[in-house]
């Protein structure tokens, strides 16, 4: 223990940087845990979709959505949340699982928190977003195949 204290005092800058990174990481994890938006991977999302009729929520821009999206995804860009909320409520029950995703997973948690504030209770975010889905080899749906 004495050696550790000596090392920490001798290398105080590195020790301080390590503590800051550790606090930042733990704080981020606690924030996501308390936000009520659970991160799930592509396999878990598929299970929720198949077993509990989860609804995918795509928050990307229209042109990105049109290129390809998850099966039967509801398109809801963040800027249009208020206008599309009524339509979403008609399509899914408030206790139905919602899986929010974007291209890389960076913005999905923020949108998930907004949906939680609007009364939806089971909110998930796709870890690493659409990229994780594609890398796992799962299929995409595009607008052309619907028409």
PDB file of N, CA and C in Angstrom, residues 38-43 45-46 56-60 68-70 99-109 124-140:
ATOM      1  N   UNK A  38     -32.808   2.154 -21.443  1.00  0.00           N
ATOM      2  CA  UNK A  38     -31.848   1.051 -21.348  1.00  0.00           C
ATOM      3  C   UNK A  38     -31.154   0.807 -22.685  1.00  0.00           C
ATOM      4  N   UNK A  39     -29.833   0.677 -22.660  1.00  0.00           N
ATOM      5  CA  UNK A  39     -29.129   0.336 -23.899  1.00  0.00           C
ATOM      6  C   UNK A  39     -29.249  -1.165 -24.183  1.00  0.00           C
ATOM      7  N   UNK A  40     -29.545  -1.525 -25.424  1.00  0.00           N
ATOM      8  CA  UNK A  40     -29.618  -2.926 -25.817  1.00  0.00           C
ATOM      9  C   UNK A  40     -28.874  -3.117 -27.132  1.00  0.00           C
ATOM     10  N   UNK A  41     -28.405  -4.331 -27.365  1.00  0.00           N
ATOM     11  CA  UNK A  41     -27.711  -4.605 -28.623  1.00  0.00           C
ATOM     12  C   UNK A  41     -28.706  -5.084 -29.674  1.00  0.00           C
ATOM     13  N   UNK A  42     -28.217  -5.345 -30.872  1.00  0.00           N
ATOM     14  CA  UNK A  42     -29.086  -5.716 -31.990  1.00  0.00           C
ATOM     15  C   UNK A  42     -29.833  -7.019 -31.723  1.00  0.00           C
ATOM     16  N   UNK A  43     -29.178  -7.975 -31.089  1.00  0.00           N
ATOM     17  CA  UNK A  43     -29.832  -9.257 -30.800  1.00  0.00           C
ATOM     18  C   UNK A  43     -30.984  -9.080 -29.807  1.00  0.00           C
ATOM     19  N   UNK A  45     -32.633  -6.341 -29.312  1.00  0.00           N
ATOM     20  CA  UNK A  45     -33.669  -5.570 -30.001  1.00  0.00           C
ATOM     21  C   UNK A  45     -34.529  -6.490 -30.864  1.00  0.00           C
ATOM     22  N   UNK A  46     -33.902  -7.444 -31.535  1.00  0.00           N
ATOM     23  CA  UNK A  46     -34.639  -8.394 -32.366  1.00  0.00           C
ATOM     24  C   UNK A  46     -35.589  -9.226 -31.520  1.00  0.00           C
ATOM     25  N   UNK A  56     -39.737   0.109 -33.434  1.00  0.00           N
ATOM     26  CA  UNK A  56     -38.499   0.838 -33.688  1.00  0.00           C
ATOM     27  C   UNK A  56     -38.835   2.288 -33.984  1.00  0.00           C
ATOM     28  N   UNK A  57     -38.048   3.205 -33.427  1.00  0.00           N
ATOM     29  CA  UNK A  57     -38.213   4.635 -33.657  1.00  0.00           C
ATOM     30  C   UNK A  57     -36.917   5.147 -34.289  1.00  0.00           C
ATOM     31  N   UNK A  58     -37.010   5.559 -35.539  1.00  0.00           N
ATOM     32  CA  UNK A  58     -35.857   6.062 -36.292  1.00  0.00           C
ATOM     33  C   UNK A  58     -35.848   7.581 -36.196  1.00  0.00           C
ATOM     34  N   UNK A  59     -34.773   8.144 -35.643  1.00  0.00           N
ATOM     35  CA  UNK A  59     -34.719   9.594 -35.439  1.00  0.00           C
ATOM     36  C   UNK A  59     -33.803  10.289 -36.447  1.00  0.00           C
ATOM     37  N   UNK A  60     -33.391   9.591 -37.477  1.00  0.00           N
ATOM     38  CA  UNK A  60     -32.507  10.179 -38.489  1.00  0.00           C
ATOM     39  C   UNK A  60     -33.295  11.071 -39.452  1.00  0.00           C
ATOM     40  N   UNK A  68     -32.765   3.303 -45.974  1.00  0.00           N
ATOM     41  CA  UNK A  68     -32.919   2.016 -45.296  1.00  0.00           C
ATOM     42  C   UNK A  68     -33.128   2.220 -43.808  1.00  0.00           C
ATOM     43  N   UNK A  69     -34.025   1.423 -43.230  1.00  0.00           N
ATOM     44  CA  UNK A  69     -34.330   1.542 -41.809  1.00  0.00           C
ATOM     45  C   UNK A  69     -34.694   0.168 -41.251  1.00  0.00           C
ATOM     46  N   UNK A  70     -34.841   0.074 -39.958  1.00  0.00           N
ATOM     47  CA  UNK A  70     -35.204  -1.184 -39.329  1.00  0.00           C
ATOM     48  C   UNK A  70     -36.638  -1.549 -39.694  1.00  0.00           C
ATOM     49  N   UNK A  99     -37.893   1.119 -29.231  1.00  0.00           N
ATOM     50  CA  UNK A  99     -36.446   1.022 -29.410  1.00  0.00           C
ATOM     51  C   UNK A  99     -36.026   2.187 -30.302  1.00  0.00           C
ATOM     52  N   UNK A 100     -35.360   3.157 -29.706  1.00  0.00           N
ATOM     53  CA  UNK A 100     -34.953   4.365 -30.407  1.00  0.00           C
ATOM     54  C   UNK A 100     -33.551   4.154 -30.982  1.00  0.00           C
ATOM     55  N   UNK A 101     -33.358   4.601 -32.220  1.00  0.00           N
ATOM     56  CA  UNK A 101     -32.024   4.478 -32.811  1.00  0.00           C
ATOM     57  C   UNK A 101     -31.749   5.609 -33.786  1.00  0.00           C
ATOM     58  N   UNK A 102     -30.478   5.826 -34.002  1.00  0.00           N
ATOM     59  CA  UNK A 102     -29.991   6.737 -35.032  1.00  0.00           C
ATOM     60  C   UNK A 102     -28.851   6.024 -35.750  1.00  0.00           C
ATOM     61  N   UNK A 103     -28.020   6.744 -36.448  1.00  0.00           N
ATOM     62  CA  UNK A 103     -26.959   6.100 -37.232  1.00  0.00           C
ATOM     63  C   UNK A 103     -25.922   5.415 -36.334  1.00  0.00           C
ATOM     64  N   UNK A 104     -25.439   6.130 -35.319  1.00  0.00           N
ATOM     65  CA  UNK A 104     -24.354   5.598 -34.499  1.00  0.00           C
ATOM     66  C   UNK A 104     -24.718   5.385 -33.033  1.00  0.00           C
ATOM     67  N   UNK A 105     -25.901   5.801 -32.634  1.00  0.00           N
ATOM     68  CA  UNK A 105     -26.331   5.614 -31.250  1.00  0.00           C
ATOM     69  C   UNK A 105     -26.084   6.794 -30.340  1.00  0.00           C
ATOM     70  N   UNK A 106     -25.574   7.877 -30.871  1.00  0.00           N
ATOM     71  CA  UNK A 106     -25.211   9.017 -30.025  1.00  0.00           C
ATOM     72  C   UNK A 106     -26.402   9.837 -29.550  1.00  0.00           C
ATOM     73  N   UNK A 107     -27.409   9.994 -30.376  1.00  0.00           N
ATOM     74  CA  UNK A 107     -28.547  10.859 -30.041  1.00  0.00           C
ATOM     75  C   UNK A 107     -29.761  10.097 -29.511  1.00  0.00           C
ATOM     76  N   UNK A 108     -29.733   8.785 -29.577  1.00  0.00           N
ATOM     77  CA  UNK A 108     -30.904   7.983 -29.229  1.00  0.00           C
ATOM     78  C   UNK A 108     -31.302   8.119 -27.757  1.00  0.00           C
ATOM     79  N   UNK A 109     -30.332   8.201 -26.865  1.00  0.00           N
ATOM     80  CA  UNK A 109     -30.656   8.315 -25.436  1.00  0.00           C
ATOM     81  C   UNK A 109     -31.400   9.615 -25.143  1.00  0.00           C
ATOM     82  N   UNK A 124     -35.974   1.882 -24.896  1.00  0.00           N
ATOM     83  CA  UNK A 124     -34.647   1.304 -25.085  1.00  0.00           C
ATOM     84  C   UNK A 124     -33.943   2.097 -26.176  1.00  0.00           C
ATOM     85  N   UNK A 125     -32.627   2.042 -26.157  1.00  0.00           N
ATOM     86  CA  UNK A 125     -31.855   2.632 -27.250  1.00  0.00           C
ATOM     87  C   UNK A 125     -30.945   1.557 -27.814  1.00  0.00           C
ATOM     88  N   UNK A 126     -30.818   1.556 -29.116  1.00  0.00           N
ATOM     89  CA  UNK A 126     -29.976   0.581 -29.792  1.00  0.00           C
ATOM     90  C   UNK A 126     -28.522   1.029 -29.671  1.00  0.00           C
ATOM     91  N   UNK A 127     -27.739   0.247 -28.911  1.00  0.00           N
ATOM     92  CA  UNK A 127     -26.322   0.577 -28.744  1.00  0.00           C
ATOM     93  C   UNK A 127     -25.630   0.595 -30.099  1.00  0.00           C
ATOM     94  N   UNK A 128     -24.881   1.636 -30.351  1.00  0.00           N
ATOM     95  CA  UNK A 128     -24.146   1.841 -31.601  1.00  0.00           C
ATOM     96  C   UNK A 128     -25.068   1.965 -32.816  1.00  0.00           C
ATOM     97  N   UNK A 129     -26.356   2.136 -32.574  1.00  0.00           N
ATOM     98  CA  UNK A 129     -27.325   2.488 -33.599  1.00  0.00           C
ATOM     99  C   UNK A 129     -27.453   1.545 -34.776  1.00  0.00           C
ATOM    100  N   UNK A 130     -27.832   2.129 -35.890  1.00  0.00           N
ATOM    101  CA  UNK A 130     -28.057   1.362 -37.111  1.00  0.00           C
ATOM    102  C   UNK A 130     -26.789   0.634 -37.554  1.00  0.00           C
ATOM    103  N   UNK A 131     -25.642   1.220 -37.280  1.00  0.00           N
ATOM    104  CA  UNK A 131     -24.371   0.574 -37.637  1.00  0.00           C
ATOM    105  C   UNK A 131     -24.250  -0.802 -36.981  1.00  0.00           C
ATOM    106  N   UNK A 132     -24.640  -0.917 -35.720  1.00  0.00           N
ATOM    107  CA  UNK A 132     -24.575  -2.203 -35.024  1.00  0.00           C
ATOM    108  C   UNK A 132     -25.535  -3.208 -35.645  1.00  0.00           C
ATOM    109  N   UNK A 133     -26.703  -2.739 -36.040  1.00  0.00           N
ATOM    110  CA  UNK A 133     -27.707  -3.607 -36.670  1.00  0.00           C
ATOM    111  C   UNK A 133     -27.169  -4.180 -37.983  1.00  0.00           C
ATOM    112  N   UNK A 134     -26.613  -3.309 -38.807  1.00  0.00           N
ATOM    113  CA  UNK A 134     -26.075  -3.729 -40.098  1.00  0.00           C
ATOM    114  C   UNK A 134     -24.873  -4.663 -39.906  1.00  0.00           C
ATOM    115  N   UNK A 135     -23.992  -4.325 -38.971  1.00  0.00           N
ATOM    116  CA  UNK A 135     -22.818  -5.164 -38.710  1.00  0.00           C
ATOM    117  C   UNK A 135     -23.185  -6.539 -38.170  1.00  0.00           C
ATOM    118  N   UNK A 136     -24.336  -6.640 -37.507  1.00  0.00           N
ATOM    119  CA  UNK A 136     -24.799  -7.934 -37.002  1.00  0.00           C
ATOM    120  C   UNK A 136     -25.426  -8.775 -38.123  1.00  0.00           C
ATOM    121  N   UNK A 137     -25.614  -8.158 -39.290  1.00  0.00           N
ATOM    122  CA  UNK A 137     -26.142  -8.887 -40.438  1.00  0.00           C
ATOM    123  C   UNK A 137     -27.658  -8.940 -40.517  1.00  0.00           C
ATOM    124  N   UNK A 138     -28.342  -8.092 -39.768  1.00  0.00           N
ATOM    125  CA  UNK A 138     -29.802  -8.067 -39.803  1.00  0.00           C
ATOM    126  C   UNK A 138     -30.287  -7.248 -40.999  1.00  0.00           C
ATOM    127  N   UNK A 139     -31.483  -7.547 -41.507  1.00  0.00           N
ATOM    128  CA  UNK A 139     -31.957  -6.871 -42.715  1.00  0.00           C
ATOM    129  C   UNK A 139     -32.471  -5.457 -42.456  1.00  0.00           C
ATOM    130  N   UNK A 140     -32.419  -4.665 -43.502  1.00  0.00           N
ATOM    131  CA  UNK A 140     -33.001  -3.323 -43.497  1.00  0.00           C
ATOM    132  C   UNK A 140     -34.196  -3.328 -44.434  1.00  0.00           C
TER     133      UNK A 140
END
